[in-house]
Amino acid sequence: MAGYKIISAIQTVIGLFLAVGYLDMAVNFGMLDAFFDTIIGWWSPYALFAYLLAAIFLLQLVKVFTVKTE
């Protein structure tokens, strides 16, 4: 179960970063500007959010195959 806790903690951090990024898009307090001087096809705020969501869902898939039910 230690692996489950670690994966859940990583998902929480990624999810919080994703939430703050969406908030920054709405309010524009500058976090995304620090990451994106220029926008190219593979690196933009929307691409970053897609990568973060993919990471969360891949970690969910890892949980499915690693957690044993009793």
Short mmCIF file of C-alpha atoms in Angstrom, two decimals:
data_model
loop_
_atom_site.label_atom_id
_atom_site.label_comp_id
_atom_site.label_asym_id
_atom_site.label_seq_id
_atom_site.Cartn_x
_atom_site.Cartn_y
_atom_site.Cartn_z
CA MET A 1 0.00 0.00 0.00
CA ALA A 2 2.98 2.35 0.28
CA GLY A 3 3.11 2.56 -3.53
CA TYR A 4 -0.55 3.54 -3.62
CA LYS A 5 0.10 6.43 -1.22
CA ILE A 6 3.10 7.65 -3.21
CA ILE A 7 1.22 7.52 -6.52
CA SER A 8 -1.75 9.30 -4.93
CA ALA A 9 0.54 12.02 -3.58
CA ILE A 10 2.10 12.53 -7.02
CA GLN A 11 -1.36 12.74 -8.58
CA THR A 12 -2.40 15.32 -5.99
CA VAL A 13 0.61 17.54 -6.73
CA ILE A 14 0.06 17.28 -10.49
CA GLY A 15 -3.66 17.99 -10.07
CA LEU A 16 -3.01 21.04 -7.90
CA PHE A 17 -0.52 22.40 -10.45
CA LEU A 18 -3.13 21.83 -13.15
CA ALA A 19 -5.78 23.66 -11.11
CA VAL A 20 -3.48 26.63 -10.45
CA GLY A 21 -2.63 26.73 -14.15
CA TYR A 22 -6.29 26.93 -15.09
CA LEU A 23 -6.78 29.65 -12.49
CA ASP A 24 -3.84 31.54 -13.96
CA MET A 25 -5.47 31.38 -17.39
CA ALA A 26 -8.60 32.99 -15.92
CA VAL A 27 -6.97 35.59 -13.65
CA ASN A 28 -3.51 35.90 -15.29
CA PHE A 29 -1.29 36.23 -12.22
CA GLY A 30 1.80 35.24 -14.19
CA MET A 31 2.65 31.60 -13.43
CA LEU A 32 2.15 30.45 -17.02
CA ASP A 33 4.06 33.45 -18.35
CA ALA A 34 7.08 32.24 -16.39
CA PHE A 35 6.93 28.89 -18.21
CA PHE A 36 6.06 30.09 -21.71
CA ASP A 37 8.15 32.85 -23.28
CA THR A 38 7.24 31.60 -26.75
CA ILE A 39 4.53 29.17 -27.72
CA ILE A 40 5.42 26.32 -30.07
CA GLY A 41 3.35 23.33 -31.13
CA TRP A 42 4.64 20.88 -28.54
CA TRP A 43 4.89 23.38 -25.68
CA SER A 44 1.99 25.65 -24.81
CA PRO A 45 -0.30 26.01 -21.80
CA TYR A 46 -2.85 23.68 -23.40
CA ALA A 47 -0.17 21.11 -24.25
CA LEU A 48 1.14 21.28 -20.67
CA PHE A 49 -2.34 20.64 -19.30
CA ALA A 50 -2.75 17.70 -21.67
CA TYR A 51 0.59 16.24 -20.52
CA LEU A 52 -0.38 16.66 -16.86
CA LEU A 53 -3.77 15.02 -17.42
CA ALA A 54 -2.09 12.15 -19.27
CA ALA A 55 0.30 11.68 -16.34
CA ILE A 56 -2.59 11.57 -13.86
CA PHE A 57 -4.49 8.99 -15.90
CA LEU A 58 -1.40 6.85 -16.47
CA LEU A 59 -0.80 6.81 -12.72
CA GLN A 60 -4.43 5.79 -12.25
CA LEU A 61 -3.82 2.90 -14.64
CA VAL A 62 -0.75 1.87 -12.64
CA LYS A 63 -2.93 1.80 -9.52
CA VAL A 64 -5.44 -0.47 -11.26
CA PHE A 65 -2.79 -3.09 -11.96
CA THR A 66 -0.81 -2.82 -8.72
CA VAL A 67 -3.43 -2.60 -5.98
CA LYS A 68 -4.73 -5.95 -4.75
CA THR A 69 -8.25 -6.28 -3.41
CA GLU A 70 -8.90 -8.53 -0.46
#
